[in-house]
Tab-separated table of C-alpha atoms in Angstrom:
chain	number	residue	atom	x	y	z
T	1	MET	CA	-24.437	20.549	32.717
T	2	LYS	CA	-20.898	18.848	33.498
T	3	ARG	CA	-22.207	15.921	31.130
T	4	ILE	CA	-22.654	18.770	28.465
T	5	ILE	CA	-19.333	20.267	29.133
T	6	ALA	CA	-17.547	17.146	29.315
T	7	SER	CA	-18.954	15.978	25.617
T	8	MET	CA	-17.966	19.467	24.451
T	9	LEU	CA	-14.710	19.112	25.378
T	10	VAL	CA	-14.092	15.289	23.897
T	11	ALA	CA	-15.678	16.450	20.922
T	12	LEU	CA	-12.890	19.296	20.648
T	13	SER	CA	-9.986	17.226	21.704
T	14	LEU	CA	-11.248	14.960	18.726
T	15	GLY	CA	-11.602	17.542	16.267
T	16	LEU	CA	-8.110	19.013	17.209
T	17	SER	CA	-6.266	16.094	17.023
T	18	ALA	CA	-7.981	15.081	13.653
T	19	GLN	CA	-5.837	18.251	12.513
T	20	ALA	CA	-2.562	16.960	13.770
T	21	GLN	CA	-1.077	16.289	10.145
T	22	THR	CA	1.764	16.680	7.993
T	23	VAL	CA	1.409	16.660	4.151
T	24	VAL	CA	4.362	16.351	1.889
T	25	SER	CA	4.671	17.371	-1.944
T	26	GLU	CA	7.786	18.301	-2.749
T	27	ASN	CA	9.291	16.537	-5.604
T	28	ILE	CA	6.178	14.430	-5.545
T	29	ARG	CA	4.439	13.253	-8.732
T	30	TYR	CA	1.825	11.051	-8.609
T	31	CYS	CA	2.749	8.785	-6.067
T	32	GLU	CA	1.110	5.472	-5.483
T	33	SER	CA	2.935	4.033	-2.608
T	34	THR	CA	4.726	3.997	0.395
T	35	TYR	CA	6.992	1.675	2.138
T	36	PRO	CA	9.399	2.116	5.080
T	37	TYR	CA	13.181	2.163	4.888
T	38	GLN	CA	15.819	2.950	6.941
T	39	ASP	CA	14.315	5.762	9.464
T	40	GLY	CA	12.391	7.110	6.937
T	41	LEU	CA	9.974	6.791	3.698
T	42	LEU	CA	10.242	5.123	0.379
T	43	ILE	CA	7.800	7.139	-2.388
T	44	ALA	CA	7.492	5.590	-5.395
T	45	ASN	CA	6.170	7.879	-8.380
T	46	PHE	CA	5.125	7.892	-11.814
T	47	GLY	CA	6.509	11.100	-12.828
T	48	THR	CA	4.534	11.632	-15.745
T	49	GLU	CA	2.572	14.631	-16.956
T	50	GLU	CA	-0.782	13.191	-16.765
T	51	LEU	CA	-2.169	10.194	-14.163
T	52	ASN	CA	-2.075	6.884	-16.135
T	53	PRO	CA	-1.168	4.033	-13.995
T	54	LEU	CA	-0.659	1.938	-17.247
T	55	ASN	CA	1.834	4.104	-18.772
T	56	SER	CA	4.836	3.013	-20.626
T	57	GLU	CA	7.018	6.580	-20.627
T	58	GLY	CA	9.391	5.449	-18.367
T	59	LYS	CA	9.715	8.321	-16.070
T	60	GLY	CA	9.041	6.270	-12.943
T	61	TYR	CA	11.287	6.832	-9.786
T	62	VAL	CA	11.572	6.360	-6.239
T	63	LEU	CA	11.784	9.326	-3.673
T	64	PHE	CA	13.622	8.609	-0.046
T	65	TRP	CA	11.957	11.271	2.591
T	66	LYS	CA	13.425	11.403	6.069
T	67	GLU	CA	12.679	14.206	8.155
T	68	GLY	CA	11.013	16.788	6.256
T	69	LYS	CA	13.720	16.080	3.515
T	70	SER	CA	13.503	14.145	0.297
T	71	GLU	CA	16.048	12.870	-2.168
T	72	VAL	CA	15.806	10.538	-5.221
T	73	LEU	CA	17.156	7.456	-4.213
T	74	ILE	CA	16.223	5.632	-7.908
T	75	PRO	CA	16.089	8.362	-10.683
T	76	ALA	CA	13.969	7.965	-13.780
T	77	ASP	CA	16.273	5.323	-15.494
T	78	GLY	CA	13.814	4.104	-18.027
T	79	HIS	CA	12.826	1.122	-15.949
T	80	LEU	CA	10.237	2.237	-14.096
T	81	SER	CA	6.980	3.935	-15.668
T	82	ALA	CA	4.055	3.244	-13.043
T	83	PRO	CA	5.906	1.813	-10.001
T	84	LYS	CA	3.422	0.759	-7.003
T	85	GLY	CA	3.829	-1.407	-4.108
T	86	MET	CA	7.165	-2.289	-2.843
T	87	PHE	CA	9.054	-5.142	-0.734
T	88	LEU	CA	12.628	-5.159	0.424
T	89	ARG	CA	15.121	-7.885	1.016
T	90	GLU	CA	18.431	-7.895	1.578
T	91	ASP	CA	18.552	-4.286	0.360
T	92	TYR	CA	16.921	-5.956	-2.971
T	93	LEU	CA	14.378	-3.504	-4.023
T	94	TYR	CA	11.322	-5.166	-5.565
T	95	ILE	CA	8.697	-2.884	-7.223
T	96	CYS	CA	5.359	-3.618	-8.959
T	97	ASP	CA	5.307	-1.605	-12.550
T	98	VAL	CA	2.532	-2.415	-14.804
T	99	ASN	CA	2.743	-5.892	-16.376
T	100	LYS	CA	6.441	-6.513	-14.224
T	101	ILE	CA	8.443	-6.604	-11.232
T	102	VAL	CA	11.723	-4.894	-11.303
T	103	ILE	CA	14.384	-5.336	-8.916
T	104	TYR	CA	16.969	-2.536	-7.888
T	105	HIS	CA	20.154	-3.534	-5.643
T	106	LEU	CA	20.268	-0.653	-3.443
T	107	THR	CA	23.625	-0.741	-1.898
T	108	ASP	CA	25.104	-1.527	-5.586
T	109	ARG	CA	23.893	0.702	-7.869
T	110	SER	CA	26.224	-0.597	-10.575
T	111	GLU	CA	24.115	-3.533	-11.029
T	112	GLN	CA	21.703	-3.318	-13.293
T	113	PRO	CA	17.870	-3.437	-12.282
T	114	GLN	CA	16.452	-7.302	-13.038
T	115	GLU	CA	12.915	-7.032	-14.813
T	116	ILE	CA	10.492	-10.115	-14.280
T	117	THR	CA	7.609	-9.892	-16.543
T	118	LEU	CA	4.511	-11.462	-15.585
T	119	PRO	CA	2.608	-13.456	-18.966
T	120	GLU	CA	0.887	-11.586	-20.953
T	121	GLY	CA	-2.365	-9.986	-19.949
T	122	ASN	CA	-1.453	-9.364	-16.547
T	123	LEU	CA	-1.379	-5.462	-16.667
T	124	PHE	CA	-2.033	-4.252	-13.354
T	125	VAL	CA	0.799	-5.970	-11.027
T	126	ASN	CA	0.194	-4.127	-7.727
T	127	ASP	CA	1.265	-5.173	-4.475
T	128	LEU	CA	3.863	-7.188	-3.198
T	129	ALA	CA	4.107	-9.254	0.459
T	130	ALA	CA	5.946	-12.036	1.568
T	131	ASP	CA	5.794	-15.168	3.957
T	132	GLY	CA	9.202	-16.590	4.983
T	133	ASN	CA	10.624	-17.277	1.243
T	134	ASN	CA	7.783	-16.741	-0.769
T	135	LEU	CA	6.981	-13.270	-2.037
T	136	TYR	CA	3.297	-12.827	-3.414
T	137	ALA	CA	2.570	-10.449	-6.193
T	138	SER	CA	-1.270	-9.192	-7.049
T	139	VAL	CA	-2.385	-8.324	-10.100
T	140	THR	CA	-5.557	-6.383	-9.902
T	141	ASN	CA	-6.869	-6.478	-13.515
T	142	THR	CA	-6.577	-10.364	-13.937
T	143	GLY	CA	-7.953	-11.156	-10.656
T	144	LYS	CA	-4.388	-13.256	-9.817
T	145	ILE	CA	-2.148	-13.166	-6.918
T	146	PHE	CA	1.512	-14.700	-8.062
T	147	ARG	CA	3.756	-16.558	-5.907
T	148	MET	CA	7.662	-16.352	-6.349
T	149	ASP	CA	10.364	-18.020	-4.247
T	150	ILE	CA	13.127	-15.093	-3.110
T	151	THR	CA	15.476	-17.563	-0.937
T	152	ASP	CA	17.736	-15.942	-2.729
T	153	PRO	CA	16.618	-12.476	-3.227
T	154	ALA	CA	19.270	-12.100	-6.267
T	155	ARG	CA	17.893	-14.492	-7.907
T	156	PRO	CA	14.203	-14.778	-7.328
T	157	GLY	CA	12.223	-17.514	-9.032
T	158	THR	CA	9.829	-17.643	-12.043
T	159	PRO	CA	6.241	-16.446	-10.955
T	160	GLN	CA	3.665	-19.300	-10.617
T	161	GLU	CA	-0.175	-18.196	-10.648
T	162	TRP	CA	-1.211	-19.288	-7.042
T	163	LEU	CA	-4.503	-17.684	-6.182
T	164	SER	CA	-7.537	-15.938	-7.643
T	165	ILE	CA	-9.441	-13.427	-5.767
T	166	ALA	CA	-11.612	-10.540	-6.853
T	167	GLY	CA	-9.415	-7.523	-7.873
T	168	PRO	CA	-6.586	-8.290	-5.682
T	169	ASN	CA	-4.650	-4.896	-4.812
T	170	GLY	CA	-3.175	-4.457	-1.509
T	171	LEU	CA	-0.987	-7.396	0.123
T	172	LEU	CA	-0.351	-7.739	3.681
T	173	VAL	CA	1.058	-11.063	5.424
T	174	ARG	CA	1.583	-11.966	9.128
T	175	ASP	CA	1.857	-15.314	10.878
T	176	GLY	CA	1.049	-17.326	7.986
T	177	VAL	CA	-2.165	-15.249	7.111
T	178	MET	CA	-2.570	-13.141	3.908
T	179	TYR	CA	-4.980	-10.083	4.002
T	180	VAL	CA	-6.336	-8.697	0.485
T	181	ALA	CA	-7.534	-5.563	-0.664
T	182	SER	CA	-9.938	-5.750	-3.611
T	183	TYR	CA	-10.308	-2.796	-6.170
T	184	PRO	CA	-12.563	-3.238	-9.291
T	185	ALA	CA	-9.841	-2.641	-12.554
T	186	ASP	CA	-12.861	-1.354	-14.139
T	187	GLY	CA	-14.000	1.177	-11.680
T	188	VAL	CA	-17.290	-0.743	-11.016
T	189	THR	CA	-17.507	-1.788	-7.578
T	190	LYS	CA	-19.399	-5.045	-7.120
T	191	PRO	CA	-20.236	-7.288	-3.563
T	192	GLU	CA	-16.949	-9.127	-4.160
T	193	HIS	CA	-14.610	-5.870	-3.787
T	194	VAL	CA	-14.175	-6.341	0.012
T	195	ILE	CA	-11.160	-7.176	2.718
T	196	TYR	CA	-10.347	-10.904	2.366
T	197	GLU	CA	-8.602	-12.989	4.900
T	198	VAL	CA	-6.486	-16.036	3.412
T	199	LYS	CA	-5.637	-18.770	5.721
T	200	ASN	CA	-3.241	-21.683	5.618
T	201	LEU	CA	-1.066	-20.361	2.142
T	202	GLU	CA	-0.286	-23.846	0.980
T	203	GLN	CA	-3.932	-25.109	0.617
T	204	PRO	CA	-5.679	-21.250	0.751
T	205	VAL	CA	-8.893	-20.725	2.467
T	206	VAL	CA	-10.544	-17.385	1.393
T	207	ARG	CA	-13.282	-15.640	3.602
T	208	LYS	CA	-14.446	-12.026	3.316
T	209	LEU	CA	-13.680	-9.860	6.501
T	210	THR	CA	-16.549	-7.243	5.778
T	211	GLU	CA	-19.718	-7.127	3.581
T	212	THR	CA	-19.061	-3.295	2.906
T	213	ALA	CA	-18.077	-3.198	-0.856
T	214	GLY	CA	-15.461	-0.431	-1.792
T	215	GLN	CA	-12.535	0.699	-3.846
T	216	TYR	CA	-10.107	-0.712	-1.629
T	217	ASP	CA	-6.079	-0.015	-2.133
T	218	GLY	CA	-3.762	0.417	0.415
T	219	ILE	CA	-3.500	-2.117	3.504
T	220	ALA	CA	-1.391	-2.096	7.043
T	221	PHE	CA	-1.767	-3.399	10.456
T	222	SER	CA	-2.539	-0.912	12.954
T	223	LYS	CA	-0.108	0.099	15.940
T	224	ASP	CA	-1.677	-2.684	18.232
T	225	GLY	CA	-2.135	-4.988	15.366
T	226	LYS	CA	-5.603	-5.544	16.245
T	227	SER	CA	-6.958	-3.965	13.377
T	228	LEU	CA	-6.283	-3.249	9.609
T	229	ILE	CA	-5.820	0.310	8.324
T	230	VAL	CA	-7.017	0.211	4.730
T	231	THR	CA	-7.486	2.740	1.979
T	232	ASN	CA	-10.824	3.302	-0.217
T	233	TRP	CA	-11.444	5.395	-3.403
T	234	ALA	CA	-14.797	5.361	-3.431
T	235	PRO	CA	-15.602	6.973	-0.619
T	236	ALA	CA	-12.205	8.418	-0.554
T	237	GLN	CA	-11.273	7.702	3.063
T	238	VAL	CA	-8.825	5.733	5.249
T	239	SER	CA	-11.128	3.301	7.786
T	240	ARG	CA	-10.262	0.644	10.548
T	241	LEU	CA	-11.070	-2.778	10.301
T	242	ASN	CA	-11.449	-4.340	13.510
T	243	LEU	CA	-10.140	-7.825	13.108
T	244	SER	CA	-12.327	-9.233	16.171
T	245	ASP	CA	-15.734	-8.214	14.733
T	246	GLY	CA	-15.343	-7.123	10.963
T	247	SER	CA	-16.410	-3.113	11.788
T	248	LEU	CA	-15.145	-0.341	9.726
T	249	SER	CA	-14.646	2.814	11.047
T	250	PRO	CA	-13.521	5.711	8.726
T	251	LEU	CA	-10.975	7.714	10.435
T	252	ALA	CA	-11.733	11.498	10.554
T	253	ILE	CA	-8.964	13.205	8.738
T	254	ASP	CA	-9.263	16.990	8.297
T	255	LEU	CA	-7.982	18.246	5.521
T	256	PRO	CA	-8.316	21.730	3.522
T	257	GLN	CA	-8.415	19.917	0.457
T	258	GLY	CA	-10.008	16.303	0.835
T	259	LEU	CA	-8.475	12.818	0.086
T	260	VAL	CA	-8.797	11.996	-4.030
T	261	GLY	CA	-7.150	8.258	-4.127
T	262	PRO	CA	-5.588	7.451	-0.919
T	263	ALA	CA	-3.145	4.350	-2.336
T	264	ASP	CA	-0.666	2.009	-0.701
T	265	ILE	CA	0.009	3.185	2.675
T	266	THR	CA	2.772	2.450	5.453
T	267	VAL	CA	1.715	2.362	9.369
T	268	ARG	CA	4.517	2.751	11.544
T	269	ASP	CA	5.040	3.744	15.510
T	270	GLY	CA	1.158	4.760	15.246
T	271	VAL	CA	1.608	6.955	12.100
T	272	ILE	CA	-0.232	6.611	8.976
T	273	TYR	CA	1.757	7.452	5.664
T	274	ILE	CA	-0.972	8.324	2.982
T	275	PRO	CA	-0.135	8.432	-0.796
T	276	ASP	CA	-2.794	10.705	-2.113
T	277	LEU	CA	-2.187	9.552	-5.956
T	278	PRO	CA	-4.461	12.161	-7.621
T	279	ASN	CA	-2.768	15.270	-5.665
T	280	SER	CA	0.641	14.542	-5.596
T	281	ARG	CA	1.106	14.500	-1.915
T	282	VAL	CA	1.554	12.081	1.021
T	283	VAL	CA	-0.715	12.703	4.069
T	284	ILE	CA	0.966	11.968	7.389
T	285	VAL	CA	-1.243	11.475	10.375
T	286	GLU	CA	-1.381	9.684	13.741
T	287	GLU	CA	-3.476	6.565	13.872
T	288	SER	CA	-4.937	7.613	16.961
T	289	ALA	CA	-5.731	11.367	15.539
T	290	GLY	CA	-8.448	11.196	13.003
T	291	CYS	CA	-9.913	8.103	15.456
T	292	GLY	CA	-13.415	9.297	15.814
T	293	SER	CA	-15.839	7.264	17.238
T	294	CYS	CA	-13.422	4.236	17.581
T	295	CYS	CA	-11.005	5.733	19.895
T	296	SER	CA	-13.851	4.996	22.843
T	297	SER	CA	-14.471	1.517	22.051
T	298	GLY	CA	-10.957	0.510	21.991
T	299	LYS	CA	-10.631	-0.682	18.371
């Protein structure tokens, strides 16, 4: 009997904790990406009437959200249409947008944004990650990752093709190792659409971290750094990928309206910020709250 009661209490505790989340929707219109900034969060929005990640309407904008309040940091000035992954270096904010990377100087807004256009055909520039002075940009539709020199972030070098990999979407780099979330640009999931690890960035060595195919988008480290937190569109969920054994465990996030398109996440101080692109909202949940079965195994 004691064992049964204990099991019921654990189940109840997990069920309650999974509901410990906040949903942000004010001023958001098709948000694809989040990025930590100062003590808050940047949220990149398409701003269009219809969801189109390849639009050219110039209505994109970036919000700064902090402590429940949001303000427009970068207005719809015509330079952004479908802003996606972001990267900040010395107050220069790099933003992926369709076939280009747009750079804003956040502390000198009188300075005109720079636009770096990628070679023709690269239409799904998606995410950014840096290793030292090398900035990497993924292009999902061509299966390419570009590299550019940002030794001087105000004057970046020309992007050069660096690596080909299936549907590169979310990028993450730590200690000279890159992690890549793969997404099928045509919507047809194949065995190669998994999470990859790339070692030795000067002479890249690529291997799969999991054999579970999906439509992976966002990727971030867990608080303890032992796992990756990844988003998937099919099925729409957020999962924990254990780096020691490659096991993949979905997080139990309980919402009245479930996730539809979880995109470019941020994980900071044990909190996951999930942009649910089609639903124009950011879901905020504690990393341990939706942990489900992985909590008991210490993953």
